[in-house]
Amino acid sequence: MNLLAPLGWLGRITFELLSMFGAVSLFAARAISHIFRPPYYPRELMISLLNVGWLSLPVVGLTAIFTGGALALQIYAGGARFNAEAVVPQIVAIGMVRELGPVLVGLMIAARVTSSIAAEIATMKVTEQIDALVTLSTNPMKYLVAPRVLAALITVPVLVGIGDIIGIAGGYTVAVQNLGFNPAAYLRNTVDFLEMRDIVSSLVKGAAFGGIAAVMGCYYGMNSGRGAQGVGRATKSSVESAAILILAANFVLTGVFFSL
């Protein structure tokens, strides 16, 4: 048995990951650069804003309200062991705004939007619609990628803000209706313990997660294989990569804001 085989396997995996990271980084840089350079396609941008933002509100709202309610119950159950039930409003607010809100919205966007973008663009590639755009002197990066990335950068922070509010409202409803908290005191504790940097970190995470979700969907769609299997593989890979990168970016951004 070759003892160096595991090292060779590890080296190949490392080089493949670095190669993919470089390719995705270059793709993202090209996409962002095309956002600021004409020509612009406002119709495509409006459609993307609708698909990424407005149509994602139901799943974001339901996810946030159930998470906020469950978080309130769990914190109350844990705090009761140490006679610290009163911390429910503070922990629900900070937990939703700083961590759960952005991460859950980002993962929902990855599940819903990234898969949709990858499948749509991959299908266009398979049916040679992207080649037709090039024949008509239309840059696919400008027409397909830039509007979707810009729409995600704009709308996902808004969705995160809405998700934070709905999540806190879910915790408030459970705490007041089921746990016997005073409504006025609950709201006062929530407002008093939230700081501006908590809100800023939440919105910054939303923009970063939205950009990651859109870029990964576009990248795998533009680089998909041929046929139905290529479309399916691109869709699956885009969601997996977006989810992993969102969680990794959350760790990095959390560390950055924690050190401020």
PDB file of C-alpha atoms in Angstrom:
ATOM      1  CA  MET A   1       0.000   0.000   0.000  1.00  0.00           C
ATOM      2  CA  ASN A   2       1.346   3.393  -0.996  1.00  0.00           C
ATOM      3  CA  LEU A   3       1.605   5.528   2.124  1.00  0.00           C
ATOM      4  CA  LEU A   4       1.780   8.695   0.027  1.00  0.00           C
ATOM      5  CA  ALA A   5      -1.592   8.052  -1.652  1.00  0.00           C
ATOM      6  CA  PRO A   6      -3.625   9.888   1.040  1.00  0.00           C
ATOM      7  CA  LEU A   7      -1.326  12.900   0.687  1.00  0.00           C
ATOM      8  CA  GLY A   8      -1.791  12.850  -3.071  1.00  0.00           C
ATOM      9  CA  TRP A   9      -5.540  12.661  -2.671  1.00  0.00           C
ATOM     10  CA  LEU A  10      -5.476  15.553  -0.176  1.00  0.00           C
ATOM     11  CA  GLY A  11      -3.316  17.590  -2.531  1.00  0.00           C
ATOM     12  CA  ARG A  12      -5.675  17.047  -5.456  1.00  0.00           C
ATOM     13  CA  ILE A  13      -8.688  18.047  -3.363  1.00  0.00           C
ATOM     14  CA  THR A  14      -6.865  21.173  -2.148  1.00  0.00           C
ATOM     15  CA  PHE A  15      -5.863  22.236  -5.653  1.00  0.00           C
ATOM     16  CA  GLU A  16      -9.408  21.645  -6.938  1.00  0.00           C
ATOM     17  CA  LEU A  17     -10.880  23.749  -4.130  1.00  0.00           C
ATOM     18  CA  LEU A  18      -8.370  26.548  -4.727  1.00  0.00           C
ATOM     19  CA  SER A  19      -9.032  26.419  -8.456  1.00  0.00           C
ATOM     20  CA  MET A  20     -12.794  26.630  -7.934  1.00  0.00           C
ATOM     21  CA  PHE A  21     -12.395  29.436  -5.401  1.00  0.00           C
ATOM     22  CA  GLY A  22     -10.319  31.396  -7.900  1.00  0.00           C
ATOM     23  CA  ALA A  23     -12.805  30.808 -10.710  1.00  0.00           C
ATOM     24  CA  VAL A  24     -15.769  31.869  -8.546  1.00  0.00           C
ATOM     25  CA  SER A  25     -13.895  34.951  -7.303  1.00  0.00           C
ATOM     26  CA  LEU A  26     -13.077  36.049 -10.852  1.00  0.00           C
ATOM     27  CA  PHE A  27     -16.673  35.413 -11.910  1.00  0.00           C
ATOM     28  CA  ALA A  28     -17.987  37.483  -8.990  1.00  0.00           C
ATOM     29  CA  ALA A  29     -15.579  40.317  -9.789  1.00  0.00           C
ATOM     30  CA  ARG A  30     -16.726  40.343 -13.422  1.00  0.00           C
ATOM     31  CA  ALA A  31     -20.390  40.304 -12.382  1.00  0.00           C
ATOM     32  CA  ILE A  32     -19.956  43.239  -9.985  1.00  0.00           C
ATOM     33  CA  SER A  33     -17.952  45.216 -12.535  1.00  0.00           C
ATOM     34  CA  HIS A  34     -20.742  44.802 -15.097  1.00  0.00           C
ATOM     35  CA  ILE A  35     -23.266  46.250 -12.627  1.00  0.00           C
ATOM     36  CA  PHE A  36     -21.632  49.671 -12.905  1.00  0.00           C
ATOM     37  CA  ARG A  37     -21.013  49.719 -16.657  1.00  0.00           C
ATOM     38  CA  PRO A  38     -23.587  50.344 -19.424  1.00  0.00           C
ATOM     39  CA  PRO A  39     -25.628  49.099 -21.125  1.00  0.00           C
ATOM     40  CA  TYR A  40     -28.226  48.500 -18.416  1.00  0.00           C
ATOM     41  CA  TYR A  41     -31.303  46.303 -18.566  1.00  0.00           C
ATOM     42  CA  PRO A  42     -33.905  47.776 -16.168  1.00  0.00           C
ATOM     43  CA  ARG A  43     -36.606  45.298 -17.193  1.00  0.00           C
ATOM     44  CA  GLU A  44     -34.427  42.343 -16.222  1.00  0.00           C
ATOM     45  CA  LEU A  45     -33.555  44.089 -12.967  1.00  0.00           C
ATOM     46  CA  MET A  46     -37.217  44.645 -12.078  1.00  0.00           C
ATOM     47  CA  ILE A  47     -38.067  41.014 -12.814  1.00  0.00           C
ATOM     48  CA  SER A  48     -35.152  39.895 -10.630  1.00  0.00           C
ATOM     49  CA  LEU A  49     -36.211  42.234  -7.821  1.00  0.00           C
ATOM     50  CA  LEU A  50     -39.672  40.698  -7.942  1.00  0.00           C
ATOM     51  CA  ASN A  51     -38.413  37.114  -7.979  1.00  0.00           C
ATOM     52  CA  VAL A  52     -35.710  37.515  -5.347  1.00  0.00           C
ATOM     53  CA  GLY A  53     -37.502  39.948  -3.048  1.00  0.00           C
ATOM     54  CA  TRP A  54     -41.273  40.025  -3.190  1.00  0.00           C
ATOM     55  CA  LEU A  55     -41.854  36.353  -3.974  1.00  0.00           C
ATOM     56  CA  SER A  56     -39.495  35.299  -1.181  1.00  0.00           C
ATOM     57  CA  LEU A  57     -41.440  37.155   1.516  1.00  0.00           C
ATOM     58  CA  PRO A  58     -43.862  34.303   2.395  1.00  0.00           C
ATOM     59  CA  VAL A  59     -41.147  31.707   3.060  1.00  0.00           C
ATOM     60  CA  VAL A  60     -38.986  34.252   4.899  1.00  0.00           C
ATOM     61  CA  GLY A  61     -41.903  35.392   7.060  1.00  0.00           C
ATOM     62  CA  LEU A  62     -43.019  31.870   7.987  1.00  0.00           C
ATOM     63  CA  THR A  63     -39.455  30.784   8.752  1.00  0.00           C
ATOM     64  CA  ALA A  64     -38.823  33.832  10.939  1.00  0.00           C
ATOM     65  CA  ILE A  65     -42.049  33.746  12.954  1.00  0.00           C
ATOM     66  CA  PHE A  66     -41.759  30.044  13.832  1.00  0.00           C
ATOM     67  CA  THR A  67     -38.068  30.431  14.659  1.00  0.00           C
ATOM     68  CA  GLY A  68     -38.740  33.408  16.928  1.00  0.00           C
ATOM     69  CA  GLY A  69     -41.487  31.565  18.763  1.00  0.00           C
ATOM     70  CA  ALA A  70     -39.421  28.401  19.206  1.00  0.00           C
ATOM     71  CA  LEU A  71     -36.429  30.468  20.358  1.00  0.00           C
ATOM     72  CA  ALA A  72     -38.529  32.140  23.057  1.00  0.00           C
ATOM     73  CA  LEU A  73     -39.735  28.772  24.336  1.00  0.00           C
ATOM     74  CA  GLN A  74     -36.247  27.276  24.378  1.00  0.00           C
ATOM     75  CA  ILE A  75     -34.682  30.264  26.143  1.00  0.00           C
ATOM     76  CA  TYR A  76     -37.448  30.270  28.740  1.00  0.00           C
ATOM     77  CA  ALA A  77     -37.025  26.530  29.348  1.00  0.00           C
ATOM     78  CA  GLY A  78     -33.268  26.897  29.709  1.00  0.00           C
ATOM     79  CA  GLY A  79     -33.427  30.069  31.781  1.00  0.00           C
ATOM     80  CA  ALA A  80     -35.914  28.524  34.175  1.00  0.00           C
ATOM     81  CA  ARG A  81     -33.197  26.147  35.387  1.00  0.00           C
ATOM     82  CA  PHE A  82     -31.169  29.133  36.624  1.00  0.00           C
ATOM     83  CA  ASN A  83     -34.028  31.440  37.599  1.00  0.00           C
ATOM     84  CA  ALA A  84     -33.181  33.614  34.564  1.00  0.00           C
ATOM     85  CA  GLU A  85     -36.485  33.560  32.688  1.00  0.00           C
ATOM     86  CA  ALA A  86     -36.455  37.361  32.432  1.00  0.00           C
ATOM     87  CA  VAL A  87     -33.716  37.315  29.774  1.00  0.00           C
ATOM     88  CA  VAL A  88     -36.082  35.941  27.099  1.00  0.00           C
ATOM     89  CA  PRO A  89     -36.757  39.341  25.386  1.00  0.00           C
ATOM     90  CA  GLN A  90     -33.084  40.287  25.234  1.00  0.00           C
ATOM     91  CA  ILE A  91     -31.809  36.950  23.954  1.00  0.00           C
ATOM     92  CA  VAL A  92     -34.582  36.582  21.379  1.00  0.00           C
ATOM     93  CA  ALA A  93     -33.890  40.060  19.988  1.00  0.00           C
ATOM     94  CA  ILE A  94     -30.098  39.709  19.915  1.00  0.00           C
ATOM     95  CA  GLY A  95     -30.207  36.131  18.635  1.00  0.00           C
ATOM     96  CA  MET A  96     -32.607  36.926  15.808  1.00  0.00           C
ATOM     97  CA  VAL A  97     -30.913  40.144  14.718  1.00  0.00           C
ATOM     98  CA  ARG A  98     -27.277  39.138  15.003  1.00  0.00           C
ATOM     99  CA  GLU A  99     -27.395  35.492  13.980  1.00  0.00           C
ATOM    100  CA  LEU A 100     -30.572  33.557  13.266  1.00  0.00           C
ATOM    101  CA  GLY A 101     -32.316  36.158  11.115  1.00  0.00           C
ATOM    102  CA  PRO A 102     -29.528  36.686   8.543  1.00  0.00           C
ATOM    103  CA  VAL A 103     -28.480  33.021   8.439  1.00  0.00           C
ATOM    104  CA  LEU A 104     -31.981  31.596   8.048  1.00  0.00           C
ATOM    105  CA  VAL A 105     -32.937  34.160   5.406  1.00  0.00           C
ATOM    106  CA  GLY A 106     -29.677  33.472   3.570  1.00  0.00           C
ATOM    107  CA  LEU A 107     -30.308  29.730   3.573  1.00  0.00           C
ATOM    108  CA  MET A 108     -33.905  30.220   2.432  1.00  0.00           C
ATOM    109  CA  ILE A 109     -32.674  32.419  -0.413  1.00  0.00           C
ATOM    110  CA  ALA A 110     -30.082  29.786  -1.293  1.00  0.00           C
ATOM    111  CA  ALA A 111     -32.788  27.111  -1.381  1.00  0.00           C
ATOM    112  CA  ARG A 112     -35.299  29.151  -3.327  1.00  0.00           C
ATOM    113  CA  VAL A 113     -33.435  31.719  -5.429  1.00  0.00           C
ATOM    114  CA  THR A 114     -30.049  30.098  -6.053  1.00  0.00           C
ATOM    115  CA  SER A 115     -31.647  26.925  -7.351  1.00  0.00           C
ATOM    116  CA  SER A 116     -34.042  28.916  -9.536  1.00  0.00           C
ATOM    117  CA  ILE A 117     -31.266  31.041 -11.043  1.00  0.00           C
ATOM    118  CA  ALA A 118     -29.020  28.037 -11.694  1.00  0.00           C
ATOM    119  CA  ALA A 119     -31.805  26.003 -13.298  1.00  0.00           C
ATOM    120  CA  GLU A 120     -32.964  28.917 -15.462  1.00  0.00           C
ATOM    121  CA  ILE A 121     -29.529  29.880 -16.770  1.00  0.00           C
ATOM    122  CA  ALA A 122     -28.441  26.249 -17.191  1.00  0.00           C
ATOM    123  CA  THR A 123     -31.562  25.550 -19.235  1.00  0.00           C
ATOM    124  CA  MET A 124     -30.821  28.603 -21.379  1.00  0.00           C
ATOM    125  CA  LYS A 125     -27.334  27.245 -21.971  1.00  0.00           C
ATOM    126  CA  VAL A 126     -28.583  23.770 -22.860  1.00  0.00           C
ATOM    127  CA  THR A 127     -31.130  25.187 -25.315  1.00  0.00           C
ATOM    128  CA  GLU A 128     -28.431  27.504 -26.787  1.00  0.00           C
ATOM    129  CA  GLN A 129     -30.270  30.690 -25.808  1.00  0.00           C
ATOM    130  CA  ILE A 130     -27.045  32.074 -24.336  1.00  0.00           C
ATOM    131  CA  ASP A 131     -25.313  31.454 -27.674  1.00  0.00           C
ATOM    132  CA  ALA A 132     -28.170  33.342 -29.331  1.00  0.00           C
ATOM    133  CA  LEU A 133     -27.569  36.302 -27.004  1.00  0.00           C
ATOM    134  CA  VAL A 134     -23.900  36.355 -28.008  1.00  0.00           C
ATOM    135  CA  THR A 135     -24.930  36.202 -31.685  1.00  0.00           C
ATOM    136  CA  LEU A 136     -27.141  39.255 -31.103  1.00  0.00           C
ATOM    137  CA  SER A 137     -24.165  41.118 -29.564  1.00  0.00           C
ATOM    138  CA  THR A 138     -25.677  40.936 -26.055  1.00  0.00           C
ATOM    139  CA  ASN A 139     -23.259  40.184 -23.248  1.00  0.00           C
ATOM    140  CA  PRO A 140     -24.716  37.321 -21.146  1.00  0.00           C
ATOM    141  CA  MET A 141     -22.908  38.639 -18.060  1.00  0.00           C
ATOM    142  CA  LYS A 142     -24.694  41.964 -18.401  1.00  0.00           C
ATOM    143  CA  TYR A 143     -28.084  40.614 -19.423  1.00  0.00           C
ATOM    144  CA  LEU A 144     -28.355  37.536 -17.196  1.00  0.00           C
ATOM    145  CA  VAL A 145     -25.881  37.808 -14.329  1.00  0.00           C
ATOM    146  CA  ALA A 146     -25.534  41.478 -13.366  1.00  0.00           C
ATOM    147  CA  PRO A 147     -29.297  42.154 -12.846  1.00  0.00           C
ATOM    148  CA  ARG A 148     -29.702  39.080 -10.661  1.00  0.00           C
ATOM    149  CA  VAL A 149     -26.662  39.859  -8.518  1.00  0.00           C
ATOM    150  CA  LEU A 150     -27.725  43.487  -8.104  1.00  0.00           C
ATOM    151  CA  ALA A 151     -31.274  42.451  -7.206  1.00  0.00           C
ATOM    152  CA  ALA A 152     -29.979  40.084  -4.523  1.00  0.00           C
ATOM    153  CA  LEU A 153     -27.662  42.738  -3.091  1.00  0.00           C
ATOM    154  CA  ILE A 154     -30.612  45.138  -2.814  1.00  0.00           C
ATOM    155  CA  THR A 155     -33.424  42.898  -1.651  1.00  0.00           C
ATOM    156  CA  VAL A 156     -31.840  40.346   0.695  1.00  0.00           C
ATOM    157  CA  PRO A 157     -30.861  42.955   3.331  1.00  0.00           C
ATOM    158  CA  VAL A 158     -34.481  44.160   3.214  1.00  0.00           C
ATOM    159  CA  LEU A 159     -35.687  40.571   3.643  1.00  0.00           C
ATOM    160  CA  VAL A 160     -33.301  40.139   6.572  1.00  0.00           C
ATOM    161  CA  GLY A 161     -34.675  43.275   8.239  1.00  0.00           C
ATOM    162  CA  ILE A 162     -38.232  42.064   7.746  1.00  0.00           C
ATOM    163  CA  GLY A 163     -37.295  38.602   8.979  1.00  0.00           C
ATOM    164  CA  ASP A 164     -35.712  40.085  12.117  1.00  0.00           C
ATOM    165  CA  ILE A 165     -38.873  42.038  12.890  1.00  0.00           C
ATOM    166  CA  ILE A 166     -41.170  39.074  12.260  1.00  0.00           C
ATOM    167  CA  GLY A 167     -38.938  36.778  14.318  1.00  0.00           C
ATOM    168  CA  ILE A 168     -38.966  39.175  17.268  1.00  0.00           C
ATOM    169  CA  ALA A 169     -42.749  39.459  16.869  1.00  0.00           C
ATOM    170  CA  GLY A 170     -43.036  35.665  16.981  1.00  0.00           C
ATOM    171  CA  GLY A 171     -41.041  35.561  20.196  1.00  0.00           C
ATOM    172  CA  TYR A 172     -43.137  38.407  21.616  1.00  0.00           C
ATOM    173  CA  THR A 173     -46.394  36.604  20.806  1.00  0.00           C
ATOM    174  CA  VAL A 174     -45.302  33.359  22.436  1.00  0.00           C
ATOM    175  CA  ALA A 175     -43.841  35.119  25.483  1.00  0.00           C
ATOM    176  CA  VAL A 176     -46.932  37.251  26.090  1.00  0.00           C
ATOM    177  CA  GLN A 177     -49.587  34.686  25.249  1.00  0.00           C
ATOM    178  CA  ASN A 178     -48.025  31.531  26.680  1.00  0.00           C
ATOM    179  CA  LEU A 179     -45.277  32.503  29.101  1.00  0.00           C
ATOM    180  CA  GLY A 180     -46.993  35.328  30.986  1.00  0.00           C
ATOM    181  CA  PHE A 181     -44.677  38.212  30.064  1.00  0.00           C
ATOM    182  CA  ASN A 182     -45.861  41.803  30.359  1.00  0.00           C
ATOM    183  CA  PRO A 183     -46.197  43.236  26.813  1.00  0.00           C
ATOM    184  CA  ALA A 184     -44.827  46.697  27.625  1.00  0.00           C
ATOM    185  CA  ALA A 185     -41.898  45.341  29.625  1.00  0.00           C
ATOM    186  CA  TYR A 186     -41.067  42.822  26.874  1.00  0.00           C
ATOM    187  CA  LEU A 187     -40.931  45.539  24.201  1.00  0.00           C
ATOM    188  CA  ARG A 188     -38.918  47.879  26.435  1.00  0.00           C
ATOM    189  CA  ASN A 189     -36.316  45.197  27.142  1.00  0.00           C
ATOM    190  CA  THR A 190     -36.106  44.366  23.449  1.00  0.00           C
ATOM    191  CA  VAL A 191     -35.458  47.973  22.432  1.00  0.00           C
ATOM    192  CA  ASP A 192     -33.066  48.724  25.295  1.00  0.00           C
ATOM    193  CA  PHE A 193     -30.743  45.788  24.610  1.00  0.00           C
ATOM    194  CA  LEU A 194     -30.496  46.141  20.818  1.00  0.00           C
ATOM    195  CA  GLU A 195     -27.607  48.301  19.621  1.00  0.00           C
ATOM    196  CA  MET A 196     -27.050  49.945  16.270  1.00  0.00           C
ATOM    197  CA  ARG A 197     -24.114  47.666  15.475  1.00  0.00           C
ATOM    198  CA  ASP A 198     -26.433  44.665  15.898  1.00  0.00           C
ATOM    199  CA  ILE A 199     -28.714  46.031  13.183  1.00  0.00           C
ATOM    200  CA  VAL A 200     -25.790  47.034  10.939  1.00  0.00           C
ATOM    201  CA  SER A 201     -24.203  43.597  11.229  1.00  0.00           C
ATOM    202  CA  SER A 202     -27.523  41.976  10.336  1.00  0.00           C
ATOM    203  CA  LEU A 203     -27.950  44.071   7.190  1.00  0.00           C
ATOM    204  CA  VAL A 204     -24.319  43.661   6.121  1.00  0.00           C
ATOM    205  CA  LYS A 205     -24.670  39.899   6.486  1.00  0.00           C
ATOM    206  CA  GLY A 206     -27.847  40.071   4.409  1.00  0.00           C
ATOM    207  CA  ALA A 207     -26.053  41.845   1.554  1.00  0.00           C
ATOM    208  CA  ALA A 208     -23.148  39.396   1.685  1.00  0.00           C
ATOM    209  CA  PHE A 209     -25.405  36.335   1.767  1.00  0.00           C
ATOM    210  CA  GLY A 210     -27.553  37.695  -1.066  1.00  0.00           C
ATOM    211  CA  GLY A 211     -24.486  38.289  -3.212  1.00  0.00           C
ATOM    212  CA  ILE A 212     -23.189  34.789  -2.501  1.00  0.00           C
ATOM    213  CA  ALA A 213     -26.542  33.183  -3.332  1.00  0.00           C
ATOM    214  CA  ALA A 214     -26.913  35.034  -6.643  1.00  0.00           C
ATOM    215  CA  VAL A 215     -23.296  34.587  -7.726  1.00  0.00           C
ATOM    216  CA  MET A 216     -23.317  30.853  -7.063  1.00  0.00           C
ATOM    217  CA  GLY A 217     -26.572  30.389  -8.955  1.00  0.00           C
ATOM    218  CA  CYS A 218     -25.263  32.331 -11.937  1.00  0.00           C
ATOM    219  CA  TYR A 219     -21.828  30.675 -11.849  1.00  0.00           C
ATOM    220  CA  TYR A 220     -23.119  27.121 -11.903  1.00  0.00           C
ATOM    221  CA  GLY A 221     -25.795  28.011 -14.429  1.00  0.00           C
ATOM    222  CA  MET A 222     -23.275  29.551 -16.821  1.00  0.00           C
ATOM    223  CA  ASN A 223     -20.875  26.597 -16.395  1.00  0.00           C
ATOM    224  CA  SER A 224     -23.400  23.769 -16.457  1.00  0.00           C
ATOM    225  CA  GLY A 225     -23.003  20.626 -18.486  1.00  0.00           C
ATOM    226  CA  ARG A 226     -25.141  19.661 -21.436  1.00  0.00           C
ATOM    227  CA  GLY A 227     -28.449  17.886 -21.168  1.00  0.00           C
ATOM    228  CA  ALA A 228     -30.924  17.375 -18.372  1.00  0.00           C
ATOM    229  CA  GLN A 229     -28.267  15.862 -16.109  1.00  0.00           C
ATOM    230  CA  GLY A 230     -26.137  18.970 -16.495  1.00  0.00           C
ATOM    231  CA  VAL A 231     -29.034  21.183 -15.425  1.00  0.00           C
ATOM    232  CA  GLY A 232     -29.780  19.000 -12.403  1.00  0.00           C
ATOM    233  CA  ARG A 233     -26.128  18.833 -11.390  1.00  0.00           C
ATOM    234  CA  ALA A 234     -25.722  22.597 -11.702  1.00  0.00           C
ATOM    235  CA  THR A 235     -28.825  23.220  -9.582  1.00  0.00           C
ATOM    236  CA  LYS A 236     -27.716  20.827  -6.848  1.00  0.00           C
ATOM    237  CA  SER A 237     -24.138  22.120  -6.758  1.00  0.00           C
ATOM    238  CA  SER A 238     -25.226  25.743  -6.660  1.00  0.00           C
ATOM    239  CA  VAL A 239     -27.423  25.252  -3.576  1.00  0.00           C
ATOM    240  CA  GLU A 240     -24.790  23.192  -1.765  1.00  0.00           C
ATOM    241  CA  SER A 241     -22.024  25.686  -2.475  1.00  0.00           C
ATOM    242  CA  ALA A 242     -24.173  28.695  -1.591  1.00  0.00           C
ATOM    243  CA  ALA A 243     -25.237  27.171   1.739  1.00  0.00           C
ATOM    244  CA  ILE A 244     -21.666  26.292   2.724  1.00  0.00           C
ATOM    245  CA  LEU A 245     -20.305  29.706   1.699  1.00  0.00           C
ATOM    246  CA  ILE A 246     -23.114  31.501   3.555  1.00  0.00           C
ATOM    247  CA  LEU A 247     -22.291  29.632   6.762  1.00  0.00           C
ATOM    248  CA  ALA A 248     -18.561  30.277   6.299  1.00  0.00           C
ATOM    249  CA  ALA A 249     -19.167  33.967   5.567  1.00  0.00           C
ATOM    250  CA  ASN A 250     -21.386  34.189   8.641  1.00  0.00           C
ATOM    251  CA  PHE A 251     -18.533  32.909  10.796  1.00  0.00           C
ATOM    252  CA  VAL A 252     -16.095  35.429   9.306  1.00  0.00           C
ATOM    253  CA  LEU A 253     -18.472  38.396   9.565  1.00  0.00           C
ATOM    254  CA  THR A 254     -19.467  37.444  13.100  1.00  0.00           C
ATOM    255  CA  GLY A 255     -15.804  37.478  14.078  1.00  0.00           C
ATOM    256  CA  VAL A 256     -15.280  40.848  12.402  1.00  0.00           C
ATOM    257  CA  PHE A 257     -18.210  42.512  14.149  1.00  0.00           C
ATOM    258  CA  PHE A 258     -17.346  40.810  17.452  1.00  0.00           C
ATOM    259  CA  SER A 259     -13.895  42.397  17.366  1.00  0.00           C
ATOM    260  CA  LEU A 260     -15.262  45.913  16.726  1.00  0.00           C
TER     261      LEU A 260
END
